[in-house]
Short mmCIF file of C-alpha atoms in Angstrom, two decimals:
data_model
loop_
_atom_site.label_atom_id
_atom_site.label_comp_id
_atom_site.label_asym_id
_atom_site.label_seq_id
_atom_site.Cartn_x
_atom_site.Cartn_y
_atom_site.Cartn_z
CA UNK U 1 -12.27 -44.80 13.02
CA UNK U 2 -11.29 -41.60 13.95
CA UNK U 3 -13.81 -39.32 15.68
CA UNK U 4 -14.69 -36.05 13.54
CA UNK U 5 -14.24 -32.92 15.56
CA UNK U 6 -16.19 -30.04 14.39
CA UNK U 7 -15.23 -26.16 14.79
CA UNK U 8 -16.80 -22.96 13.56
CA UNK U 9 -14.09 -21.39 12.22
CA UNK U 10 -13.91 -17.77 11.30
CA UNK U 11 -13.30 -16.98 7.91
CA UNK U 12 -11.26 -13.81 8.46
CA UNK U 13 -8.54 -14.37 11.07
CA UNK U 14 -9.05 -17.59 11.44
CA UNK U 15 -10.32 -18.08 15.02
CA UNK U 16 -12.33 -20.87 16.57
CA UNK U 17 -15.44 -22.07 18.14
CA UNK U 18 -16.94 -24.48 19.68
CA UNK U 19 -19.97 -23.05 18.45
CA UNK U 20 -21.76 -20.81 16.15
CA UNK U 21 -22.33 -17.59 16.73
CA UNK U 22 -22.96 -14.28 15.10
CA UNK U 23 -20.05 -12.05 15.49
CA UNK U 24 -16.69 -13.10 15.92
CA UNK U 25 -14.80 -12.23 19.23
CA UNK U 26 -11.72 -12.07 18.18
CA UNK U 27 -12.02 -9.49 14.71
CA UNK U 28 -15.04 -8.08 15.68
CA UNK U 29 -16.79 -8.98 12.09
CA UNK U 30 -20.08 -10.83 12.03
CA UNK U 31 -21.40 -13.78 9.66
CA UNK U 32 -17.98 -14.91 8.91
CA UNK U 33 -18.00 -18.57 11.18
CA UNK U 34 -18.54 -21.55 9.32
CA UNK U 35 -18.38 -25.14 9.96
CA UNK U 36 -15.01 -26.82 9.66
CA UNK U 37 -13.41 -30.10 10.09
CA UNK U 38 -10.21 -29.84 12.10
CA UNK U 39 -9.73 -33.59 12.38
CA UNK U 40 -6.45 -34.86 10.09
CA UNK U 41 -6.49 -37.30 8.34
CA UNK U 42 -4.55 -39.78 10.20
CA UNK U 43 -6.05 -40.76 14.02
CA UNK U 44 -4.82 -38.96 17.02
CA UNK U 45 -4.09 -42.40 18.57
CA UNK U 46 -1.47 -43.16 15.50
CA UNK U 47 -0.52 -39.29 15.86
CA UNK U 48 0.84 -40.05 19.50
CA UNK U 49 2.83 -42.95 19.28
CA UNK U 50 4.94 -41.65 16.41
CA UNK U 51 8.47 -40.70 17.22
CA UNK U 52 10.07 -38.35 15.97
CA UNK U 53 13.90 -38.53 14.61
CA UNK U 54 16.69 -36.42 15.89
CA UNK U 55 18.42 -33.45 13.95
CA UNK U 56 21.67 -31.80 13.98
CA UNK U 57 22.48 -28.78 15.92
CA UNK U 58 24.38 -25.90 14.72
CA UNK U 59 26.17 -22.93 16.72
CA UNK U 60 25.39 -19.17 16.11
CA UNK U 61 29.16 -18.88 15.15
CA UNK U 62 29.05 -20.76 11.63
CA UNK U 63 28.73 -18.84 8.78
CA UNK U 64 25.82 -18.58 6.70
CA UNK U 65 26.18 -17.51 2.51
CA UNK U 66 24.41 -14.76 1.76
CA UNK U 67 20.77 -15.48 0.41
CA UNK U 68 21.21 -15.34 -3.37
CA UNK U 69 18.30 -13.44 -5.30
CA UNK U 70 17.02 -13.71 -8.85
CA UNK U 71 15.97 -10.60 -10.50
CA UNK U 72 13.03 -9.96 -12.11
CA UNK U 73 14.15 -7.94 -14.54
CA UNK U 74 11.56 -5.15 -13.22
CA UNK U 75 13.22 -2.61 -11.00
CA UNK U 76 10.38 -1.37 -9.58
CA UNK U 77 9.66 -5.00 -8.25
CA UNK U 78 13.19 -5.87 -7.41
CA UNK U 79 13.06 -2.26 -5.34
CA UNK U 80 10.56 -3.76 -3.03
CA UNK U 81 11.47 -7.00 -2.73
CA UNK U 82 14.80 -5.90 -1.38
CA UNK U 83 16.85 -6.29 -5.14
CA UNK U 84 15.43 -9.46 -6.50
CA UNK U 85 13.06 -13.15 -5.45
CA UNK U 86 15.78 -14.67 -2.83
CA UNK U 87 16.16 -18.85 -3.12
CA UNK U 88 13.18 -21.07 -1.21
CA UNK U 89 11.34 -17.41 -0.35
CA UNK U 90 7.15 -17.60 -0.21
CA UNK U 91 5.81 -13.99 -0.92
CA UNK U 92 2.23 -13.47 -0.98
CA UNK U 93 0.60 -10.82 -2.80
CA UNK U 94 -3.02 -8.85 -2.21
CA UNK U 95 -4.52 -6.26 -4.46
CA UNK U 96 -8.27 -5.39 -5.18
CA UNK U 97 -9.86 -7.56 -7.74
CA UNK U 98 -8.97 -5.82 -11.24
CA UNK U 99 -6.09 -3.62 -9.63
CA UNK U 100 -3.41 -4.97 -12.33
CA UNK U 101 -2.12 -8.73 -9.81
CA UNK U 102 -2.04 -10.51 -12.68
CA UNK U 103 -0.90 -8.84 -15.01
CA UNK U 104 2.24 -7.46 -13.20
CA UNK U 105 3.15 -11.58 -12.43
CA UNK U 106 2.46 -12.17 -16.06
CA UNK U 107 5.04 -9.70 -16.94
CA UNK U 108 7.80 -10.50 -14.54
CA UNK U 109 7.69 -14.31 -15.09
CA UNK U 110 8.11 -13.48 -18.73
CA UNK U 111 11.41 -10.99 -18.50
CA UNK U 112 12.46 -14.26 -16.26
CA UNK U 113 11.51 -16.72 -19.00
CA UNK U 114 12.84 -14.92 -21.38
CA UNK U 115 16.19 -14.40 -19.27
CA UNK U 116 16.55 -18.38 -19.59
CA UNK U 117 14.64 -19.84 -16.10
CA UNK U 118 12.70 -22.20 -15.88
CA UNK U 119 9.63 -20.24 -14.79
CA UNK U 120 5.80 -21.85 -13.94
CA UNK U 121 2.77 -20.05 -13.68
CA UNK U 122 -0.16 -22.18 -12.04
CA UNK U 123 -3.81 -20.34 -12.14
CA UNK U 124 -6.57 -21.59 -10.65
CA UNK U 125 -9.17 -19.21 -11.68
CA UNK U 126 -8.71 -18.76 -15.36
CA UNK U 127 -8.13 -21.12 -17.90
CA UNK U 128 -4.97 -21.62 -20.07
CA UNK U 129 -6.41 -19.85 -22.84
CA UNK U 130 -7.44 -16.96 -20.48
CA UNK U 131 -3.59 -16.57 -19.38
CA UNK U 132 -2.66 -16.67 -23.23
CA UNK U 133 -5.23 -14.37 -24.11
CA UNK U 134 -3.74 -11.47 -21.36
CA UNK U 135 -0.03 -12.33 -22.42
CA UNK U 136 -1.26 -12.16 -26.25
CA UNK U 137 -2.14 -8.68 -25.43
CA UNK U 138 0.93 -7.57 -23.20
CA UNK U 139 3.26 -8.95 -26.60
CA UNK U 140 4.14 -11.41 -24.37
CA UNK U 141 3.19 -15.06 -25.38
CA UNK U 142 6.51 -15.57 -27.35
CA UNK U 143 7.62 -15.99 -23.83
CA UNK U 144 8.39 -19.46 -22.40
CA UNK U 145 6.59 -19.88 -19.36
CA UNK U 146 4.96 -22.79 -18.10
CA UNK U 147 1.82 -22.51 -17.59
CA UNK U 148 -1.44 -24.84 -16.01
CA UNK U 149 -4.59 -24.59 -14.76
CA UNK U 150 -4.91 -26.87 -11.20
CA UNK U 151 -6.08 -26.52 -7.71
CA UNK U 152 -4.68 -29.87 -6.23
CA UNK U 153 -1.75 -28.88 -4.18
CA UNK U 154 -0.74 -32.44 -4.41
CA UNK U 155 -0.68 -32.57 -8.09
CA UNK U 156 0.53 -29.24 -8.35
CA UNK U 157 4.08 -30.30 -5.96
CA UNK U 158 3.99 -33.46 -7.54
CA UNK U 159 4.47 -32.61 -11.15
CA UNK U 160 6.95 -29.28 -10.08
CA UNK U 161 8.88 -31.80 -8.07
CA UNK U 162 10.16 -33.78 -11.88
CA UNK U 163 12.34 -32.37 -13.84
CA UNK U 164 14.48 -29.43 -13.05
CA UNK U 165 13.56 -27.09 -10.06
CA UNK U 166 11.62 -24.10 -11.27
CA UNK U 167 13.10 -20.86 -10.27
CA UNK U 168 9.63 -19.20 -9.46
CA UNK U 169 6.74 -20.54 -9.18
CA UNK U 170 2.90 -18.12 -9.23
CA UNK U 171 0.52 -19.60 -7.56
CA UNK U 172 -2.82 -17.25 -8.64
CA UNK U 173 -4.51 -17.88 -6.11
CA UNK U 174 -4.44 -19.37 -2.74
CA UNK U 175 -7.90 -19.31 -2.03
CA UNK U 176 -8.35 -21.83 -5.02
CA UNK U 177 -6.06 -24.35 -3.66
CA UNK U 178 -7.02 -27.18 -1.61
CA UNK U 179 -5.20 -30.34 -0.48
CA UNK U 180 -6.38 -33.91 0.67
CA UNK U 181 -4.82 -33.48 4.04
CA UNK U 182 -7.96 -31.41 5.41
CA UNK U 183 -11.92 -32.02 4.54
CA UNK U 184 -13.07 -28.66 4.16
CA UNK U 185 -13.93 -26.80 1.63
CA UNK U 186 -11.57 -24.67 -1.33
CA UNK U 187 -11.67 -21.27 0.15
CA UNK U 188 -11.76 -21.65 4.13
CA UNK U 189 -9.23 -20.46 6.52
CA UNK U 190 -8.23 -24.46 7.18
CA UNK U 191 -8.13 -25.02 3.46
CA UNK U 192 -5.95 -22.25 2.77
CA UNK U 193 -3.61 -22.84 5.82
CA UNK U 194 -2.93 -26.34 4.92
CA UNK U 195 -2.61 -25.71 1.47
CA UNK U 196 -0.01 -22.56 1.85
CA UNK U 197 1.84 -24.89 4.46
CA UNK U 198 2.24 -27.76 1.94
CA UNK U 199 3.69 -25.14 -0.83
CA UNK U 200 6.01 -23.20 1.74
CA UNK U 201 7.32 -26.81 2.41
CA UNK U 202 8.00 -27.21 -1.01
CA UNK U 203 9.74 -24.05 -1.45
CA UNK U 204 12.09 -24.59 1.20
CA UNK U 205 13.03 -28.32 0.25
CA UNK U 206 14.04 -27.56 -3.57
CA UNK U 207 14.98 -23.68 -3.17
CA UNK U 208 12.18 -22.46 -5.41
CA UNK U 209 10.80 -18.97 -5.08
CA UNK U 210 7.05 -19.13 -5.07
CA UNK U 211 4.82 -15.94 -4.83
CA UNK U 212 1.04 -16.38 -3.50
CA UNK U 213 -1.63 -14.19 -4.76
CA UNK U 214 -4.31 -13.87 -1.95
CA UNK U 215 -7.94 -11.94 -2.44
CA UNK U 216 -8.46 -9.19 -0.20
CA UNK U 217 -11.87 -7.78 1.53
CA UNK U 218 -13.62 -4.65 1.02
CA UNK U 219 -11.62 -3.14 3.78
CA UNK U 220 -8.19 -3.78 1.87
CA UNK U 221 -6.95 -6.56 4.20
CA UNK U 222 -6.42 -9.62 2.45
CA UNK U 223 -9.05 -11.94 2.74
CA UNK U 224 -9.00 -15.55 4.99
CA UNK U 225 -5.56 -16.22 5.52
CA UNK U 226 -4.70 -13.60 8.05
CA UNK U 227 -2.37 -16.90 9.43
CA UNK U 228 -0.84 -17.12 6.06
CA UNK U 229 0.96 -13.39 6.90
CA UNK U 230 2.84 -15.30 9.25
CA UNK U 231 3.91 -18.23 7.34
CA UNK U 232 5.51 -16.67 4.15
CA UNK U 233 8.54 -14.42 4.32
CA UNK U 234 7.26 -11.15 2.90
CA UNK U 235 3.69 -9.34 2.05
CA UNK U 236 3.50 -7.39 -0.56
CA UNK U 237 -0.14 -4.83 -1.38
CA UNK U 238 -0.45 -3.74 -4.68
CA UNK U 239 -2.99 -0.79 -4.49
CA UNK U 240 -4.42 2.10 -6.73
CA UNK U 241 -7.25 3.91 -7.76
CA UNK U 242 -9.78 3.05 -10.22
CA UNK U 243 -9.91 6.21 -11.03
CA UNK U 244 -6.16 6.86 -11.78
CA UNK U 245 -3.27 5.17 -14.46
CA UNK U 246 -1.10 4.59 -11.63
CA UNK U 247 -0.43 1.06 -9.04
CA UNK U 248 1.75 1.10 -6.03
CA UNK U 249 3.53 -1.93 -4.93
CA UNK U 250 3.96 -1.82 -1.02
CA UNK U 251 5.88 -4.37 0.83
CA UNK U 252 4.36 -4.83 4.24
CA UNK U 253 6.52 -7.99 5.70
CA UNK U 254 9.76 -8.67 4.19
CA UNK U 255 12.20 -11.04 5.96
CA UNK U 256 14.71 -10.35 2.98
CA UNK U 257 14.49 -6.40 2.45
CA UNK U 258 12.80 -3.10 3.62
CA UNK U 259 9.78 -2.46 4.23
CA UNK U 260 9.42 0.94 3.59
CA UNK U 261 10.25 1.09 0.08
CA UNK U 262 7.55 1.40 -2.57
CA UNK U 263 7.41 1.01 -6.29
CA UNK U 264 5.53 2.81 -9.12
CA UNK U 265 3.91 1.96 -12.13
CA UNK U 266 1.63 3.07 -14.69
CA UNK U 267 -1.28 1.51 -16.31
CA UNK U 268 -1.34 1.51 -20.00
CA UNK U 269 -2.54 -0.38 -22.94
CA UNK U 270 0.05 -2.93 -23.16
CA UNK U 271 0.17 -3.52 -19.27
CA UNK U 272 2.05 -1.88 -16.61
CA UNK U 273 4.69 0.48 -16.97
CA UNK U 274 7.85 1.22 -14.58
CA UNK U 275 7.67 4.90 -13.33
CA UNK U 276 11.77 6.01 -12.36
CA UNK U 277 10.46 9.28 -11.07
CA UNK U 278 6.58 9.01 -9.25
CA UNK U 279 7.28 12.87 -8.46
CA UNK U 280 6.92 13.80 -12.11
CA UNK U 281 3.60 11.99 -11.84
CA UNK U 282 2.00 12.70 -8.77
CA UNK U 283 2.45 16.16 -10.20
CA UNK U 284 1.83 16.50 -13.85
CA UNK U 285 -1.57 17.68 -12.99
CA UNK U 286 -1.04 20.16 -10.54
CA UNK U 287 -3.52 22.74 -10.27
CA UNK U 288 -1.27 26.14 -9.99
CA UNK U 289 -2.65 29.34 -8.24
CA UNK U 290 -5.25 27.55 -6.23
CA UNK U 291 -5.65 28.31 -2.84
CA UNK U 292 -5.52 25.08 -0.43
CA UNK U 293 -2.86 23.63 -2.14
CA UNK U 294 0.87 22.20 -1.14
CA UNK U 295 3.73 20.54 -1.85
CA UNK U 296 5.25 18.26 0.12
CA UNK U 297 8.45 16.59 -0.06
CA UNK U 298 8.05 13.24 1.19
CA UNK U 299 10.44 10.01 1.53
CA UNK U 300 9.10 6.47 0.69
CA UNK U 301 11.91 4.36 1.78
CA UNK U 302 15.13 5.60 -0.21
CA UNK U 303 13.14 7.21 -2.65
CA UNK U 304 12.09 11.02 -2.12
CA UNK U 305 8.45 11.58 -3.45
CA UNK U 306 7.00 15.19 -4.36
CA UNK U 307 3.20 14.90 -4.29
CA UNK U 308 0.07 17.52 -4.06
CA UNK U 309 -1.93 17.99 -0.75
CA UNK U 310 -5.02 19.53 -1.24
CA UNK U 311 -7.04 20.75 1.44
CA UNK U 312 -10.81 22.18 1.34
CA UNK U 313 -12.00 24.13 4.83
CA UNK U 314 -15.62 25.47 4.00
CA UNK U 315 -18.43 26.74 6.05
CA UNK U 316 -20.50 23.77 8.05
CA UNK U 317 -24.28 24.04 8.16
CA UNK U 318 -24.21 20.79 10.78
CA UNK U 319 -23.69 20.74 14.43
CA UNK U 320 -20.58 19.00 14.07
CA UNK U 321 -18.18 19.64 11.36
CA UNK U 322 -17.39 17.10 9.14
CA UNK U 323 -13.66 15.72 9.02
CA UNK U 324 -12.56 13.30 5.88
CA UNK U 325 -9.04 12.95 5.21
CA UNK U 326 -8.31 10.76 1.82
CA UNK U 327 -4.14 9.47 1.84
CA UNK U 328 -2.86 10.40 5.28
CA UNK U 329 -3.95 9.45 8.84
CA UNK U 330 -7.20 11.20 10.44
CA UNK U 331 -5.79 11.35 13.63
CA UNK U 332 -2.77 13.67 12.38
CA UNK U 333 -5.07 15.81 10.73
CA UNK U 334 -7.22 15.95 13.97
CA UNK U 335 -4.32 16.84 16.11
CA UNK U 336 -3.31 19.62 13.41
CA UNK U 337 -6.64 21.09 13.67
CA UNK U 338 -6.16 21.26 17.40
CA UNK U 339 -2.75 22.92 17.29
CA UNK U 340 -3.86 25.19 14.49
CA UNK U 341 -6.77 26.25 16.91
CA UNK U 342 -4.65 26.31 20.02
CA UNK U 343 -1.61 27.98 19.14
CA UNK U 344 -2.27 29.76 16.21
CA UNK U 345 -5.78 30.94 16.39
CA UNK U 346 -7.12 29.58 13.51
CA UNK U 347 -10.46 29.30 14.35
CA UNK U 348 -11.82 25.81 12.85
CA UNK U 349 -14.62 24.37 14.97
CA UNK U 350 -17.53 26.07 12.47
CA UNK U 351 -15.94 24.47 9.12
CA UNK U 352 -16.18 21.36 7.64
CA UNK U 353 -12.19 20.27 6.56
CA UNK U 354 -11.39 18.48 3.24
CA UNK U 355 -8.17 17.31 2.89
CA UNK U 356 -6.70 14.90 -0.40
CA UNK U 357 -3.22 13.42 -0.95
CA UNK U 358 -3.52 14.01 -4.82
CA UNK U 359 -2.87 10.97 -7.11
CA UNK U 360 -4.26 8.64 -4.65
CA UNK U 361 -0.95 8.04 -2.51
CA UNK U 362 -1.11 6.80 0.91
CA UNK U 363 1.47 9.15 3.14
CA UNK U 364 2.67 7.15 6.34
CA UNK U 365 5.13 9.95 7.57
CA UNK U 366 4.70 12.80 10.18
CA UNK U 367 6.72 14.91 7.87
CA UNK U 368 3.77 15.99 6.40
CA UNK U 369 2.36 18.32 9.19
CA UNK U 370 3.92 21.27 8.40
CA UNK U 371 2.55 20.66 3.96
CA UNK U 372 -0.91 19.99 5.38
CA UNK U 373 -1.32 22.83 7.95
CA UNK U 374 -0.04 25.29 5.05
CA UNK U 375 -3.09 24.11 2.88
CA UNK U 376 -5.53 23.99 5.65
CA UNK U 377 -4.76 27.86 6.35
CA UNK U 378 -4.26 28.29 2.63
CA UNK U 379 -7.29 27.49 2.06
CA UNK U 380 -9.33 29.41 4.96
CA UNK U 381 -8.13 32.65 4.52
CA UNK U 382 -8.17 32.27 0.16
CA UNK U 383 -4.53 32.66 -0.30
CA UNK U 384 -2.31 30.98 -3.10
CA UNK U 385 0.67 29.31 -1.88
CA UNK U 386 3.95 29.63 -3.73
CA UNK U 387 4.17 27.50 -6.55
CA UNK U 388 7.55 27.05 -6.71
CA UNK U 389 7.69 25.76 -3.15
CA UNK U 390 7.63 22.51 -0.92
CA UNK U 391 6.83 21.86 2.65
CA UNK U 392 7.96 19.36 4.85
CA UNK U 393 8.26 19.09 8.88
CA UNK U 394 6.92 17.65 11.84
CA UNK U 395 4.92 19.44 14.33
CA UNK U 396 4.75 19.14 17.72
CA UNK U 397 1.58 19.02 20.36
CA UNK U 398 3.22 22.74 21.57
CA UNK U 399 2.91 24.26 17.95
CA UNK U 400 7.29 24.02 17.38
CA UNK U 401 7.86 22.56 13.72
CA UNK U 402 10.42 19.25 14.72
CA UNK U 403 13.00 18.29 12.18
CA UNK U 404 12.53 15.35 9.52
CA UNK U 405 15.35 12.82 8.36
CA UNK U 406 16.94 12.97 5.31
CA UNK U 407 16.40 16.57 4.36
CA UNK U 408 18.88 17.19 1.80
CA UNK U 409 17.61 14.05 -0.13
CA UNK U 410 14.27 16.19 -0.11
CA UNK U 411 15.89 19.16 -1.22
CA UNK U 412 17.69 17.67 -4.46
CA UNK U 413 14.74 15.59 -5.70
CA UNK U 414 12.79 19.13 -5.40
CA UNK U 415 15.38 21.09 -6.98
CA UNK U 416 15.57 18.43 -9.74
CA UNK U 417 11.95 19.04 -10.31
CA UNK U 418 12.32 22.97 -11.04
CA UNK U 419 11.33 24.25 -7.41
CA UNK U 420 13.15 27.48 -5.92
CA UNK U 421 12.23 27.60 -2.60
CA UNK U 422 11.44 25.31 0.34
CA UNK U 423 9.45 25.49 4.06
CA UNK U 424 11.75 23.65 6.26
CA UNK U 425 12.06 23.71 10.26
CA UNK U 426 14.90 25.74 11.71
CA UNK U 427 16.62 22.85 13.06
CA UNK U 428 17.15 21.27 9.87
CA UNK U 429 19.43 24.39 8.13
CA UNK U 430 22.11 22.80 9.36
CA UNK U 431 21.61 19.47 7.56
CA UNK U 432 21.16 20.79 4.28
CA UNK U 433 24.14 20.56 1.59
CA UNK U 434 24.15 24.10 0.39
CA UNK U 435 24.54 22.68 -3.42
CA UNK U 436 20.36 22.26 -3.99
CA UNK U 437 20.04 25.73 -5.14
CA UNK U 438 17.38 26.49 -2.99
CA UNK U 439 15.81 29.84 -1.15
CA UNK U 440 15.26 27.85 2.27
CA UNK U 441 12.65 29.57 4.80
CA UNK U 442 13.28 28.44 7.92
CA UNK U 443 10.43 28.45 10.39
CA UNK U 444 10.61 27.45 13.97
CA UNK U 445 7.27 27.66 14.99
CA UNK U 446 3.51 26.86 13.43
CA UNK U 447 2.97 30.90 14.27
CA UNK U 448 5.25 32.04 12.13
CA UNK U 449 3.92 29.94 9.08
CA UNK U 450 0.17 30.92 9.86
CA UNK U 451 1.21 34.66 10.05
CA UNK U 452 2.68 34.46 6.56
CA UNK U 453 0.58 32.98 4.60
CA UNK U 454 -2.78 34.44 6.48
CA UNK U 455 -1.14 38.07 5.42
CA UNK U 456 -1.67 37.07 1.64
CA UNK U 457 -4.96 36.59 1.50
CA UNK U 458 -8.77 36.90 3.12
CA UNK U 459 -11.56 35.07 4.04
CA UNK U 460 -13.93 33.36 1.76
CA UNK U 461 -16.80 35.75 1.00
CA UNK U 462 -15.03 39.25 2.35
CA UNK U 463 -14.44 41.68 -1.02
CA UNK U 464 -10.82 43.72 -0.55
CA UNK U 465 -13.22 46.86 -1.50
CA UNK U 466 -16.09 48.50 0.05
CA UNK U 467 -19.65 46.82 -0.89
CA UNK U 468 -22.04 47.82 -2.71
CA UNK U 469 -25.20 48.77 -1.22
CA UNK U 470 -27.58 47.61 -4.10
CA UNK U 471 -25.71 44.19 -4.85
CA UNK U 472 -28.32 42.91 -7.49
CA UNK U 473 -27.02 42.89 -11.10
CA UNK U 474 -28.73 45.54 -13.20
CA UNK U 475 -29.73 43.14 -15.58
CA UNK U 476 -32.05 42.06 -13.01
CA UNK U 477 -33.10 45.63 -11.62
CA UNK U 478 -36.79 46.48 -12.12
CA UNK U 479 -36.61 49.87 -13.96
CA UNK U 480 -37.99 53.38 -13.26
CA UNK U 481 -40.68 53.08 -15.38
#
């Protein structure tokens, strides 16, 4: 018999052990090692004296067709998968529990039904009627999609593997599948491992596109199979806000396509709904003539995005002012703070700073310096920003704004939009077009910004007029008698 080998494995990056212990070296999270078996099922002493069978070689000078892809009909999702699912691809796809996974497969494996594919959509946490129910209520279950409810991987390959090949295949989710090949249980970092390796086998064999949708942890990472990122050919995070209509798709890995490029869709009644323009939307609810607030024009990929920084500086009563940034990295607003208060005098060390990418959109780009320093300043010295402008620029340790790539693309989508003037570093005049229609202002330095915008307005709690000695109403006066 073959001798059982026991591991504590952990259960989010997959590490492991020779024995138990409380935090994990290697993440740095505690409580998540738990027994394994990493024994397989066939002895080691059969595993050695296989041998293994020879393969051809090829030369780096044949040619190679190009990958065909299969649209979804969605353009949104074809954006970020690089214009379509290509032939024998994995994807795997993470969201929040409730954030809209489902429900954007459902849709996209019915457009493909519907387009004439044969299209199968395996769920191992509802029931059949639960799937019907959900594509009852998109107007959807006219659609001809195959559909089951199984968790054996070798049942699952097994029946895909008669008949025709399917042209996609949603697998919702991996942490429900398990395979005979392993002992542990549905749900572990082994289980998972062995089951996504059986499927990406299968994939690659018949040609079948199969997308994986994998649970993610209160952090946002996706849960357990932290190997499995490395394994299929592209990621794919589907965020949002409770709070808000809107989902973003985000490709993280893609061996096929970009990984910068984003797409947008609304939340409605009858499921999700492609947004062409996310500008429109990050701003429909713009709050104009408030101080603390501005535009910036931002690039996701190919696509330029107009969205709403908001920014809140306020008094502190604590011994250390509080920083919380929501949609853009703390450490650029730190090092803003510190050229703001180095360069430009802006005195921040006694206030607590606020600052809010409206709409809930995650900004990756250093462009946005030069958007959030004009709301930080804004909003100190209670002065209302142009509403008809946008800001965009980098800014440098030494207080110079730096220029940002593809400025006229910013320019048109903000012209488009009904803007008339724009914030812009020097260097960049040269790049723009001419035919936006745009009043450009040009600034070289963070100085010359500050100055501006600091002689519009004053600081929260100083009147423009002389005070009043007696300040109490005279409602609440006690009278003469």
């Amino acid at each position: 018999m073959a001798k059982t080998t026991l591991s504590f494995v952990c259960q989010n990056c997959g590490a492991a052990y020779n024995r138990w212990q409380g935090k994990c070296e290697s993440c740095g999270e505690w409580n998540t090692l738990a027994e394994e078996d990493t024994s397989g099922s066939v002895p080691v002493s059969i595993r050695s004296k296989r041998k293994g069978r020879t393969f051809a070689l090829e030369s780096l000078a044949g040619r190679s067709p190009d990958a065909p892809r299969l649209s979804s009909g969605m353009t949104e999702l074809d954006r970020v998968t690089g214009g379509g699912f290509v032939r024998g691809s994995v994807l795997l796809v993470g969201g929040d529990p409730g954030i809209g996974k489902s429900t954007l497969l459902t849709q996209a494996t019915s457009l493909l039904a519907r387009a004439g594919h044969r299209v199968v959509y395996i769920s191992g946490e509802e029931a059949v009627a639960q799937v019907r129910l959900r594509a009852e209520r998109l107007g959807l279950s006219d659609a001809p999609v195959q559909l089951a409810a199984e968790t054996s991987v070798e049942d699952i390959v097994s029946t895909l593997s008669e008949g025709a090949v399917p042209r996609l295949i949603v697998i919702d989710s991996i942490q429900t599948m398990w395979t005979d090949t392993v002992e542990s249980a549905p749900g572990t970092v082994t289980q998972v491992r062995a089951s996504a390796q059986a499927l990406i086998r299968f994939a690659k064999k018949t040609g079948a596109a199969i997308i994986l949708v994998g649970h993610v942890t209160k952090d946002g990472q996706i849960a357990g199979p932290r190997v499995v990122e490395h394994m299929v050919d592209g990621v794919m995070s589907f965020e949002g806000e409770g709070s808000q209509q809107f989902r973003i798709l985000r490709a993280v890995k893609n061996r096929f396509g970009p990984t910068d490029e984003i797409g947008v869709f609304e939340m409605t009644g009858l499921g999700l709904r492609e947004v062409t323009n996310p500008s429109e939307l990050f701003l429909s609810e713009r709050d104009l003539g408030t101080p603390g607030t501005a535009v910036f024009a931002g690039i996701e990929g190919t696509r330029p995005v107009l969205v709403e920084l908001q920014a809140l500086v306020a008094p502190t009563s604590l011994g250390t002012p509080r920083r919380a940034v929501v949609g853009w990295d703390p450490g650029r607003l730190s090092m803003v703070l510190a050229v703001l208060e180095a360069h430009c005098g802006v005195k921040l060390s006694g206030h607590d700073v606020y600052l809010n990418v409206a709409g809930g959109l995650r900004i990756n780009e250093p462009a946005a310096d030069l958007a959030a320093a004009a709301a930080l300043v804004s909003s100190l010295v209670n002065a209302q920003l142009p509403t008809d402008a946008v800001y965009f620029g980098e800014i440098s340790l030494s207080g110079v704004v730096r220029p940002v790539a593809q400025t006229p693309a910013r320019l048109k989508e903000a012209a488009k939009l009904g803007f008339q003037r724009a914030v812009l570093p020097e260097s960049a005049r040269g790049e723009t077009s001419g035919d936006a229609g745009l009043s450009l202002n040009a600034v070289n330095s963070l100085t010359t910004l500050v100055a501006e915008i600091a002689a519009r307005g004053s600081r929260r709690g100083e009147s423009n007029g002389p005070a009043e000695k007696n300040a109490t109403p005279a409602r609440f006066r006690r009278g003469d008698g």
